[in-house]
Coordinates of C-alpha atoms (C1' of nucleotides) in Angstrom, one line a residue:
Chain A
X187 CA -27.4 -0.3 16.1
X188 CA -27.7 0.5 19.9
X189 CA -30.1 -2.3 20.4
X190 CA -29.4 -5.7 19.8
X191 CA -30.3 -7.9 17.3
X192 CA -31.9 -11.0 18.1
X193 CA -30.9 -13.0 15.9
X194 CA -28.0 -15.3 14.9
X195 CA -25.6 -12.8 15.0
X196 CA -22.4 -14.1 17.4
X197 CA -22.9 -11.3 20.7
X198 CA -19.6 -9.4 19.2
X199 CA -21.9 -7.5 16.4
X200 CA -22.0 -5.8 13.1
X201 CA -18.8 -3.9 12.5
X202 CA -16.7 -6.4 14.2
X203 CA -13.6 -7.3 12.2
X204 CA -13.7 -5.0 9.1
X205 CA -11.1 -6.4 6.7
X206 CA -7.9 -4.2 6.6
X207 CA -8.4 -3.6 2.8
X208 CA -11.4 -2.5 3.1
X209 CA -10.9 -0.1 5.9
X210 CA -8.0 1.4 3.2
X211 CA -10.9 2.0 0.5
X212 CA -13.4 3.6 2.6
X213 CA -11.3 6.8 2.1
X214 CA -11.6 6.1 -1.4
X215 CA -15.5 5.4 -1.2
X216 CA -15.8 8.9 1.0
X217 CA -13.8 11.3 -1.4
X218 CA -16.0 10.0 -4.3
X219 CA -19.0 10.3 -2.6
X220 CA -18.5 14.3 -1.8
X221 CA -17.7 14.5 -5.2
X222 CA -20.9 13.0 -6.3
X223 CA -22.6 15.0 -4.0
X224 CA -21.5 18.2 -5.4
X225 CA -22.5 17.8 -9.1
X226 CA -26.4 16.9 -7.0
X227 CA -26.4 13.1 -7.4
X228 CA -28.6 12.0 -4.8
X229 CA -28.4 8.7 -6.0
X230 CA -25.5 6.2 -7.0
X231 CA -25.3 2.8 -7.8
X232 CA -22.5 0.3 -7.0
X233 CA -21.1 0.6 -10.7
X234 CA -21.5 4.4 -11.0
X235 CA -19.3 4.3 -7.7
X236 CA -17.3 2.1 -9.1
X237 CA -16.6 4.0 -12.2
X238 CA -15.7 6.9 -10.0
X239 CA -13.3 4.7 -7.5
X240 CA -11.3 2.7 -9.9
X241 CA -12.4 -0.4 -7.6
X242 CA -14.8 -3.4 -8.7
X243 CA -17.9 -3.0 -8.2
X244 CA -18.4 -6.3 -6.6
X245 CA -15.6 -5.8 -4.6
X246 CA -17.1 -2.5 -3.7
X247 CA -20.3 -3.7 -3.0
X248 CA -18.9 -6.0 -0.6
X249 CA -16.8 -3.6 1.0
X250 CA -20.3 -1.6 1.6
X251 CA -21.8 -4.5 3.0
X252 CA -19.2 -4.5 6.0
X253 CA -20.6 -1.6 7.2
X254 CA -24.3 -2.3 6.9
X255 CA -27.2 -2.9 4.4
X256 CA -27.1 0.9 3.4
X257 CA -28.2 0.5 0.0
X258 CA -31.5 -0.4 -2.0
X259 CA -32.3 -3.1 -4.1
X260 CA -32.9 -2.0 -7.5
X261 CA -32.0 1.8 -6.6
X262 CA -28.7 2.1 -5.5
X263 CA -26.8 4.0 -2.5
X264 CA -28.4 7.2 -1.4
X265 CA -25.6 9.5 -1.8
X266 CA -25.6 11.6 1.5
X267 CA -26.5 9.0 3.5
X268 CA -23.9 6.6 2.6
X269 CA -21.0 9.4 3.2
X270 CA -22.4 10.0 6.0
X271 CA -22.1 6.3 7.2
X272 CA -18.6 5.9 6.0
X273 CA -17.7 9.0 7.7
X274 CA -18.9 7.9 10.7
X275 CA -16.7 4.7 10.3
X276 CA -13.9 5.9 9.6
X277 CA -14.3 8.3 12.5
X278 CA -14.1 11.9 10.6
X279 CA -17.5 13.4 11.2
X280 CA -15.5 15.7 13.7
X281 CA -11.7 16.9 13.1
X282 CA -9.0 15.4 14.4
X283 CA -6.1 17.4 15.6
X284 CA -3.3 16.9 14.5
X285 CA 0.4 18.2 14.7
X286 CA 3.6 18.0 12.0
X287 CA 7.4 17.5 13.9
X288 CA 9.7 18.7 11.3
X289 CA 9.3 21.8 9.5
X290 CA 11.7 21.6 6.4
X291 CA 10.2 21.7 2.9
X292 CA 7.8 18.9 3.1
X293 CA 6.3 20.3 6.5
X294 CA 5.6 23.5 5.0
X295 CA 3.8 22.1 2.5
X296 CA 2.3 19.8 4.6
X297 CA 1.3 22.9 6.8
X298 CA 0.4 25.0 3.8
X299 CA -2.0 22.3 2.4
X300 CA -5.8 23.1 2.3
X301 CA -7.4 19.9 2.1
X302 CA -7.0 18.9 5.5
X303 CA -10.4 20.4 6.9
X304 CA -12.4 19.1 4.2
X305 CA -11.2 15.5 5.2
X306 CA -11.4 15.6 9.2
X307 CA -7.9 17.0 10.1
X308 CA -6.9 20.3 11.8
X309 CA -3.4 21.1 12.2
X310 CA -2.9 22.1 15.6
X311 CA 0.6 22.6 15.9
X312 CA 3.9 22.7 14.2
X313 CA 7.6 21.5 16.0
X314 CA 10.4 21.5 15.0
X315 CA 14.2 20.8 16.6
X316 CA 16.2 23.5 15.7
X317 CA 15.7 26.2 18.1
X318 CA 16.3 28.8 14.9
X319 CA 13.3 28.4 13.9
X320 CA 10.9 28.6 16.7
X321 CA 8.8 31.3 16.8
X322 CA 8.8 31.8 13.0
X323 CA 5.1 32.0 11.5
X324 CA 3.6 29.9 9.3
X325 CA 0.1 30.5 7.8
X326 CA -1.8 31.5 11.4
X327 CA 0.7 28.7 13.4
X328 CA 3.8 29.6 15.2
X329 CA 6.7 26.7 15.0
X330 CA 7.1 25.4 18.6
X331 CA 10.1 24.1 20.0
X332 CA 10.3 20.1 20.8
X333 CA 10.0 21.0 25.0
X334 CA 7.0 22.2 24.1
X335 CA 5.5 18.9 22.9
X336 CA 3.7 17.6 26.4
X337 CA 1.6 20.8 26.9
X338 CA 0.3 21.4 23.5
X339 CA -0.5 17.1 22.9
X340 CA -2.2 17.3 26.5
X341 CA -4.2 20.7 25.6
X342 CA -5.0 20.1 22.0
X343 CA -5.9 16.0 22.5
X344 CA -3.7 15.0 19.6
X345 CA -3.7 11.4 19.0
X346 CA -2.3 11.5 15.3
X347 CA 1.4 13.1 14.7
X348 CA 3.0 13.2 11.1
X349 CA 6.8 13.2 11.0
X350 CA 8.5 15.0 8.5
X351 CA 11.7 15.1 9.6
X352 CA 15.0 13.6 8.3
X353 CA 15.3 10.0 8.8
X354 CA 18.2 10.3 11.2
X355 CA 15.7 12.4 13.6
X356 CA 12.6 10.3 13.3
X357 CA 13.2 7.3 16.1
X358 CA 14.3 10.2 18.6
X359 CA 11.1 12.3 17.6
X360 CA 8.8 8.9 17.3
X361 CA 9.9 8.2 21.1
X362 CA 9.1 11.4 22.2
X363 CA 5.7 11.0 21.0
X364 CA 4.7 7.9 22.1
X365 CA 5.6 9.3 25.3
X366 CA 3.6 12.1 25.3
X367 CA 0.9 10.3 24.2
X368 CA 0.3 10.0 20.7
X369 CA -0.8 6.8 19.5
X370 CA -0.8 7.3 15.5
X371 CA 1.8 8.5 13.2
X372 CA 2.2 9.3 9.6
X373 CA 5.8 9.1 9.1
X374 CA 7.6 10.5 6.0
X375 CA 11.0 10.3 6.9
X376 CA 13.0 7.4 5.1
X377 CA 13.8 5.3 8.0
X378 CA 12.2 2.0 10.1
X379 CA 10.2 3.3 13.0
X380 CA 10.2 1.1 16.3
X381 CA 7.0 1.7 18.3
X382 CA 5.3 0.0 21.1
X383 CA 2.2 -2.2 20.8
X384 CA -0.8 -0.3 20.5
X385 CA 0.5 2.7 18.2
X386 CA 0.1 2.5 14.7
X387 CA 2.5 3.8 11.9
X388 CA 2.0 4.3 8.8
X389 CA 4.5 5.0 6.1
X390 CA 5.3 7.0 2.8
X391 CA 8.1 6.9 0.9
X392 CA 8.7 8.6 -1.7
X393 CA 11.7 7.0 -3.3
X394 CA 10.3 3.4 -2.7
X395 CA 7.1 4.5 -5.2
X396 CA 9.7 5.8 -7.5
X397 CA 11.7 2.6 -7.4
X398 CA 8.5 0.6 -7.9
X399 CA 7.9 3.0 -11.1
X400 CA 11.4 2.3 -12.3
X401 CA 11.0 -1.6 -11.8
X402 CA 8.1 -2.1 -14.3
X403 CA 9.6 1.0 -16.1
X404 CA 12.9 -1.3 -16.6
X405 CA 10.8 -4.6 -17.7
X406 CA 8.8 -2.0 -20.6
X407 CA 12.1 -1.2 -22.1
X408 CA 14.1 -4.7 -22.7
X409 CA 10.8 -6.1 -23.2
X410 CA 11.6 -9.4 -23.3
X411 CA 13.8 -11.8 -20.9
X412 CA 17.1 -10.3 -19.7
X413 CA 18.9 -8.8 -22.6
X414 CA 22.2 -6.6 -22.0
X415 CA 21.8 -5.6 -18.2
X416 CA 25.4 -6.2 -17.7
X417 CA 27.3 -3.3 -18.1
X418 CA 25.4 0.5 -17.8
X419 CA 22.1 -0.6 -17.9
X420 CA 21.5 0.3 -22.0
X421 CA 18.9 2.2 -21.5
X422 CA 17.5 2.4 -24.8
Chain B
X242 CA 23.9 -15.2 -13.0
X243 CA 24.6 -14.9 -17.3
X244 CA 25.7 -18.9 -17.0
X245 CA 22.6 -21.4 -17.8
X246 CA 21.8 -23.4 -14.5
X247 CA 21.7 -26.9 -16.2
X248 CA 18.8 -28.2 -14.5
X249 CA 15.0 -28.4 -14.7
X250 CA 14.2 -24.6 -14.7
X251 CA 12.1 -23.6 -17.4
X252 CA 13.5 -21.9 -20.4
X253 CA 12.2 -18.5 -19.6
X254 CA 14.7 -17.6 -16.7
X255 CA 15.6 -17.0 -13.2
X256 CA 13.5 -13.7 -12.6
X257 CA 10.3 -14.6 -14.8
X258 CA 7.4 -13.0 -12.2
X259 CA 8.7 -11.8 -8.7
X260 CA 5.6 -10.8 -7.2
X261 CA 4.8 -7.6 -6.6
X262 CA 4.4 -7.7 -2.9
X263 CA 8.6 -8.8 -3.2
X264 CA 8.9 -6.1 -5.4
X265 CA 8.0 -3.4 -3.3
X266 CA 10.0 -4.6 -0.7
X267 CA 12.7 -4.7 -2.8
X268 CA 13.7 -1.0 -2.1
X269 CA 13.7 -1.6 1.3
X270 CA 16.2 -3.9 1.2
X271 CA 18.0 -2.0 -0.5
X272 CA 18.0 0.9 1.8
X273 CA 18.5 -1.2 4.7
X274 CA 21.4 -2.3 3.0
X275 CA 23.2 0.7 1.7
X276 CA 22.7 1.8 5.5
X277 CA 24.7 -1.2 6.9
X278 CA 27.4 -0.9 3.9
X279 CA 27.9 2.7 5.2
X280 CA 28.5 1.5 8.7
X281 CA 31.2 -0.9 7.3
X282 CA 29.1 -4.1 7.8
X283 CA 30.6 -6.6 5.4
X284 CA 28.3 -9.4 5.7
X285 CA 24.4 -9.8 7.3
X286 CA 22.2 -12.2 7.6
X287 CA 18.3 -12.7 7.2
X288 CA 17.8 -12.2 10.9
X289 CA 19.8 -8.9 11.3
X290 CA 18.3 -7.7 8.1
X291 CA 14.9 -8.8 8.9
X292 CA 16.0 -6.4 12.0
X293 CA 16.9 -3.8 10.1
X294 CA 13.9 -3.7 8.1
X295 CA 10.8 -4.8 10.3
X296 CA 10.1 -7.5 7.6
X297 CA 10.0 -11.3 8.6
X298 CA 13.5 -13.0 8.3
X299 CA 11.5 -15.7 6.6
X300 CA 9.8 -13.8 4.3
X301 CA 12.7 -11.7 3.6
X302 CA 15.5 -15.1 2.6
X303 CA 12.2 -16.3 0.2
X304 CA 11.9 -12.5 -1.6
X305 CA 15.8 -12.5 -2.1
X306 CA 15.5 -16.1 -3.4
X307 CA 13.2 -14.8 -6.3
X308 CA 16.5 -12.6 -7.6
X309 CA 18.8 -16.0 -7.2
X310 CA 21.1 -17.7 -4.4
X311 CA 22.7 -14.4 -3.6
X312 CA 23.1 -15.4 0.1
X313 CA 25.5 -18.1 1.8
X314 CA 24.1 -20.9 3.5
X315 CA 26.0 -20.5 7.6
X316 CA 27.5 -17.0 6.6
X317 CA 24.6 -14.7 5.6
X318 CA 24.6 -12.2 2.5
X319 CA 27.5 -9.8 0.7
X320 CA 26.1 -6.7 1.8
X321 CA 27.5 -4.7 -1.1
X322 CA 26.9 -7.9 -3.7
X323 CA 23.7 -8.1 -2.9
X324 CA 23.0 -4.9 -2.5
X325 CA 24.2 -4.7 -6.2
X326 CA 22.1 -7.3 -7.5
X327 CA 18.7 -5.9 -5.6
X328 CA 19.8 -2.3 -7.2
X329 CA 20.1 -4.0 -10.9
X330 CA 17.1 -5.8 -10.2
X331 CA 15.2 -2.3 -9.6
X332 CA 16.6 -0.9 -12.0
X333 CA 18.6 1.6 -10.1
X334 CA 22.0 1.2 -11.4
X335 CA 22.1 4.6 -13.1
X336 CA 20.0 7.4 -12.4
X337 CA 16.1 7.9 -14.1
X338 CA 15.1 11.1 -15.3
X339 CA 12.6 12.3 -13.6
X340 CA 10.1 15.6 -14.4
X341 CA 7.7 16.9 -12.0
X342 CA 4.6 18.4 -13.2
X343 CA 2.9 21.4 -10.5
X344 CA 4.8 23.5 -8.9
X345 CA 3.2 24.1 -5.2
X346 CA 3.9 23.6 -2.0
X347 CA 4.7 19.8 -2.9
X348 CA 5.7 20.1 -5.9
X349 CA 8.7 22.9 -4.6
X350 CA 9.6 20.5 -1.6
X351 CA 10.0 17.2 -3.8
X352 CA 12.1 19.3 -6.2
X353 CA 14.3 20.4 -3.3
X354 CA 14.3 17.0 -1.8
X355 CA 17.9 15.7 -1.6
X356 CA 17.6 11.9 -1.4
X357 CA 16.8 11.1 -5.1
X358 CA 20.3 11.0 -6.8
X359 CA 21.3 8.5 -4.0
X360 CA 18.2 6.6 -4.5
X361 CA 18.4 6.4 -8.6
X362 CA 16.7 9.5 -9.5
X363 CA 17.4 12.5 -11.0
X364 CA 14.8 15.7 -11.9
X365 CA 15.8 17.5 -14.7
X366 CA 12.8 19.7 -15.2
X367 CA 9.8 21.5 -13.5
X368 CA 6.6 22.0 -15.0
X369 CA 3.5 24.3 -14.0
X370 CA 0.3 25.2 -15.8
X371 CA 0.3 29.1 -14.7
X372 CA 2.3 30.8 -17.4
X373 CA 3.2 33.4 -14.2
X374 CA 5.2 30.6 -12.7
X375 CA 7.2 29.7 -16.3
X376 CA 11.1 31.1 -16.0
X377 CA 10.9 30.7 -12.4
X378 CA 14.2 29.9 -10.9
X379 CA 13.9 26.9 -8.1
X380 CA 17.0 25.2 -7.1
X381 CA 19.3 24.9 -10.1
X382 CA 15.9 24.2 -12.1
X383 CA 13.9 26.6 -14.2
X384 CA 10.2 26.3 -14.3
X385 CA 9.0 25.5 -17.8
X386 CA 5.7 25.7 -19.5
X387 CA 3.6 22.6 -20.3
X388 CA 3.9 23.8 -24.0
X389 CA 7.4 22.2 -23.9
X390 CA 6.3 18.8 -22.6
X391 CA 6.9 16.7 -25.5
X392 CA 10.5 18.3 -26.2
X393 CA 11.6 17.6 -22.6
X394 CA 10.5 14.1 -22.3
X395 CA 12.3 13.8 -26.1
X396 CA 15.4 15.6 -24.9
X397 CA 15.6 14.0 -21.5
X398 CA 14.2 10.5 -22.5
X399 CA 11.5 10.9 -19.6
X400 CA 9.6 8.1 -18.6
X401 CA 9.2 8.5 -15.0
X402 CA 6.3 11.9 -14.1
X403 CA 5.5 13.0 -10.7
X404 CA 2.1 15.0 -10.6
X405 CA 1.7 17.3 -7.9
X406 CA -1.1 19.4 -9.5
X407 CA -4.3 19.8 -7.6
X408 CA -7.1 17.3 -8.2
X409 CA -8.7 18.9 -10.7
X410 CA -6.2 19.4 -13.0
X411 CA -4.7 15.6 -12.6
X412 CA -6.2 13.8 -15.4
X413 CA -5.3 16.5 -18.1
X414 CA -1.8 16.6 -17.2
X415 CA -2.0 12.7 -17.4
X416 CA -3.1 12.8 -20.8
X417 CA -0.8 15.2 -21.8
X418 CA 2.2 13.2 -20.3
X419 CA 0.9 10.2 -21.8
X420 CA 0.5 11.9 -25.1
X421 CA 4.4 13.1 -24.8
X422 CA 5.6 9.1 -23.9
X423 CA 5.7 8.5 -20.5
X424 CA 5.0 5.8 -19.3
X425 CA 5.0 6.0 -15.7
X426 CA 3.9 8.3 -13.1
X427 CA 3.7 8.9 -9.7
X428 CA 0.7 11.0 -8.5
X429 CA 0.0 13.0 -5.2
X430 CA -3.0 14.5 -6.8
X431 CA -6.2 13.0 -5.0
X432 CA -8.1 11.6 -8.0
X433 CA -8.5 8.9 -9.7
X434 CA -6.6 9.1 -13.1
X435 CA -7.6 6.6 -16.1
X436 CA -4.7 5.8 -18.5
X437 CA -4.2 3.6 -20.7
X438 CA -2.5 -0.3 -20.8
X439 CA 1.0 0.3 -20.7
X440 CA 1.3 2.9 -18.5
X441 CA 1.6 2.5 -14.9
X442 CA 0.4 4.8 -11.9
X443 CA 1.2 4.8 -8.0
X444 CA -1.0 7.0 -5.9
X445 CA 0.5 8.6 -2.8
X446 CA -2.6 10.0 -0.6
X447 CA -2.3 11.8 2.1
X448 CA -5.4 12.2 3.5
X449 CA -6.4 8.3 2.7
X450 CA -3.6 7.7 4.8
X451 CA -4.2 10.0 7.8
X452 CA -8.3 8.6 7.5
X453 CA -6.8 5.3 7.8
X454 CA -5.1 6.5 11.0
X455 CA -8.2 7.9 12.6
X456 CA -10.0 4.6 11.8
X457 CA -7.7 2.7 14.0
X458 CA -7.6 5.7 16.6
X459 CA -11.1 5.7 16.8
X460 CA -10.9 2.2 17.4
X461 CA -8.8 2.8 20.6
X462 CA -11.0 5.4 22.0
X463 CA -13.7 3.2 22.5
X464 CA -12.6 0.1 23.0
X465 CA -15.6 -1.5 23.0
X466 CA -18.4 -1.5 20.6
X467 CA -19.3 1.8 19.8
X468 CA -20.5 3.9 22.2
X469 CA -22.1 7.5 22.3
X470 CA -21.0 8.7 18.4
X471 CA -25.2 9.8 19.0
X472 CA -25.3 13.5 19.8
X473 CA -26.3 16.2 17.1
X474 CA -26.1 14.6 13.9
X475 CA -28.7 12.0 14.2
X476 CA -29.9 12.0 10.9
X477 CA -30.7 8.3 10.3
Chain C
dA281 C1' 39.0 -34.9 9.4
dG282 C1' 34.7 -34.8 11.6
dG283 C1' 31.1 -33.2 14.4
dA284 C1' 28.7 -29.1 16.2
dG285 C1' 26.7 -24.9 15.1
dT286 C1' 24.7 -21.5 11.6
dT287 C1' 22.1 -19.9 8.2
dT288 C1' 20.0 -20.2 3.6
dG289 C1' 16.6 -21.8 0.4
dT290 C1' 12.2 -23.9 -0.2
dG291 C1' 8.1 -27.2 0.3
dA292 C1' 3.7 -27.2 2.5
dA293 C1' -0.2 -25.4 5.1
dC294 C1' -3.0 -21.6 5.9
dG295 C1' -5.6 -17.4 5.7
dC296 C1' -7.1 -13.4 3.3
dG297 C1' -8.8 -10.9 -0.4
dA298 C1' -10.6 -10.6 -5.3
dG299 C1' -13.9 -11.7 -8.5
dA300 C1' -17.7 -14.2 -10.6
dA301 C1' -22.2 -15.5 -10.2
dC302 C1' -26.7 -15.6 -8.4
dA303 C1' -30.8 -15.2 -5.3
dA304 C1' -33.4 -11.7 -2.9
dA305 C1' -35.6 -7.3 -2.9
dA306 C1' -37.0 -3.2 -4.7
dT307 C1' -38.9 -0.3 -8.7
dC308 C1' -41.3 0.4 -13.1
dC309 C1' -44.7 -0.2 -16.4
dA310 C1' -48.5 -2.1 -18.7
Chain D
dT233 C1' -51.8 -6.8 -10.1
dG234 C1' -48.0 -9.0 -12.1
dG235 C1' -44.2 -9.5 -14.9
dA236 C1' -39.8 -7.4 -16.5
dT237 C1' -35.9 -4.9 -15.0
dT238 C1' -32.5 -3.1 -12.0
dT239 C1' -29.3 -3.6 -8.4
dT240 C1' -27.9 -5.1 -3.9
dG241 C1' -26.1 -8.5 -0.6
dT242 C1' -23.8 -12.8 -0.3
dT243 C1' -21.9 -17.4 -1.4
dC244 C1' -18.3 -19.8 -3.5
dT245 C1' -14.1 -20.5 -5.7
dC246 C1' -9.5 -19.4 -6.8
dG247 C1' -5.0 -17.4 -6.4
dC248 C1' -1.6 -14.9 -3.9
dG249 C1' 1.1 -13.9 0.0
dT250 C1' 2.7 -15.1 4.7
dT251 C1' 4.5 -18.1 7.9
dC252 C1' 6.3 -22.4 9.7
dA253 C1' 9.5 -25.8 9.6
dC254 C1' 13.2 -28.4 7.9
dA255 C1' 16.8 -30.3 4.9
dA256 C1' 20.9 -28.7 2.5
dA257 C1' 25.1 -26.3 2.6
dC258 C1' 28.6 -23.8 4.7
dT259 C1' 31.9 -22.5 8.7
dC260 C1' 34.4 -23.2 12.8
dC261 C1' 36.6 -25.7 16.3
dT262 C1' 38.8 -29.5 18.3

DNA sequence: AGGAGTTTGTGAACGCGAGAACAAAATCCA
DNA sequence: TGGATTTTGTTCTCGCGTTCACAAACTCCT
């Protein structure tokens, strides 16, 4: 894909324009792929891949397609090859580092969590505001303070930050990063992040996925149209 | 809102099918708005909760005209009315009970997390698989074995699960909750979990999200088309 | 009271993504 | 070799969600 094509292809080439949705079931296509991999499948057909996605296979098939004509007629996808394609894609053939601000309960467990290195991450650093807890270990990091953000984003090249602090401390921290450089963040904390052009967010929210749950959850139970929602919610 | 609207609606009512894009804004809203109530804000319109939120003040006025003219036309909305009527809508009125099964690193930090009660939650039990955990104190919780599923989720009238098991042991725990009634579930486990109609599943990824990140970052790195991904690796 | 200013609610246009369906390409088998 | 079978890559259609733009409805001020 160096060389050109000389064909009717507009000059801006392949991999031009992947559709967002596709780009958020790649992950998707990658995770089942090493798990084919394991159990020896060399081989795998858009509807076994399917199967082990959850997605349409058309739809997958298409999403596939994006990328390049990586499969065989008649044969399927060669397993190995094709994670190795949507690896490259996606960009985690190599780790990226990365670094948690906020060290509570959910960065520990972020911090503690193993699957990281499997899926192209490193965890490079921990922060965290309160000066109590610098220094403390955790695993084979040290919590750094806040001050020390500059140096270890300029040593350790981190791009990608996750924020897992409360929501009150999340613009200051997000402002912080940006200017020291980071231009991707994972936030968890419960609050609207503000963010100059050019750096992506992405959010999770607990209590929003609950509330989702607990919409459908409320249409199950008075099954039909409105029944009694008036006063304390029934239940039934 | 429990008077008839005399006109040409159709006899199934007001809320028939808000779309689920609306719907998972919903809780947005409704933070936004319990976060303007607090700072004594009486009355807002689309604009300064279109602010507030990040979401399009157009978009916003036609999601909160799916749940009814809550808003007046020159003044804005009630901030505690319709902060109400977006909680009802939910479903949030009272609390849920919630269980969580697998009790890690996530599965301890979610159990300490504070934010649910305010948010229409409540967890009133923790489960593991490894008997060694079972009487466990956490919190103001004890850890109970998986053998007393089906009596919680009768006792408690759980329908809401939070699964925070590794991969592996996802889809038995599904079954098992499925088995015991509940009907919704939240899962942080990364695998793909098949349940049957009726019940409903969210999947919080972390690694899909941070892969999605990278993606983008790549993207940034080389601007251009790609570049020099070549060395070691070759393989094609 | 009436006109100017605000802000909601919604009709209409548009773009993106999902899925069905099928032609093209490869394998397999007689 | 050649026909049957498998499976990909792609075209086409449809529906949903986003956004614009504006009339309707309300307040405020003179």
């Amino acid at each position: 894909m160096t060389h050109m094509r000389p064909s009717a292809t507009p000059p801006d080439d392949v991999d031009r324009g992947i559709p967002e949705a596709t780009i958020a079931r790649l992950p998707i296509y990658l995770r089942a792929l090493t798990g084919l991999a394991e159990r020896g499948m060399r081989t795998a057909s858009s509807e076994q891949l399917a199967a082990a996605t959850g997605v349409n296979s058309a739809k997958l098939r298409k999403d596939l397609s994006y990328l390049g004509s990586y499969g065989t007629r008649g044969v399927g996808y060669d397993v190995e090859y094709l994670r190795y394609q949507i690896a490259r894609e996606i960009g985690v053939t190599e780790d990226w580092p990365v670094l948690i601000v906020g060290i509570g309960n959910l960065g520990q467990a972020l911090s503690n969590y193993g699957g990281f290195s499997s899926r192209g991450f490193r965890i490079v650093a921990l922060l965290d505001g309160d000066p109590a807890r610098v220094g403390e270990q955790l695993g084979d990091l040290v919590i750094s303070s806040m001050d020390d953000l500059d140096s270890i984003v300029a040593r350790e090249a981190v791009s990608i930050a996750v924020i897992a602090t409360p929501g009150s401390a999340a613009q200051g921290v997000v402002d912080r990063l940006v200017a020291a450089g980071v231009t991707s963040i994972l936030n968890f904390a419960p609050s609207v992040l503000t963010v100059p052009p050019g750096v992506d967010v992405r959010k999770v929210d607990l209590s929003i996925e609950l509330q989702i749950l607990a919409y459908h959850e409320q249409r199950k139970a008075h099954g039909g149209t409105q029944l009694a929602v008036s006063d304390e919610v029934v239940t039934l």
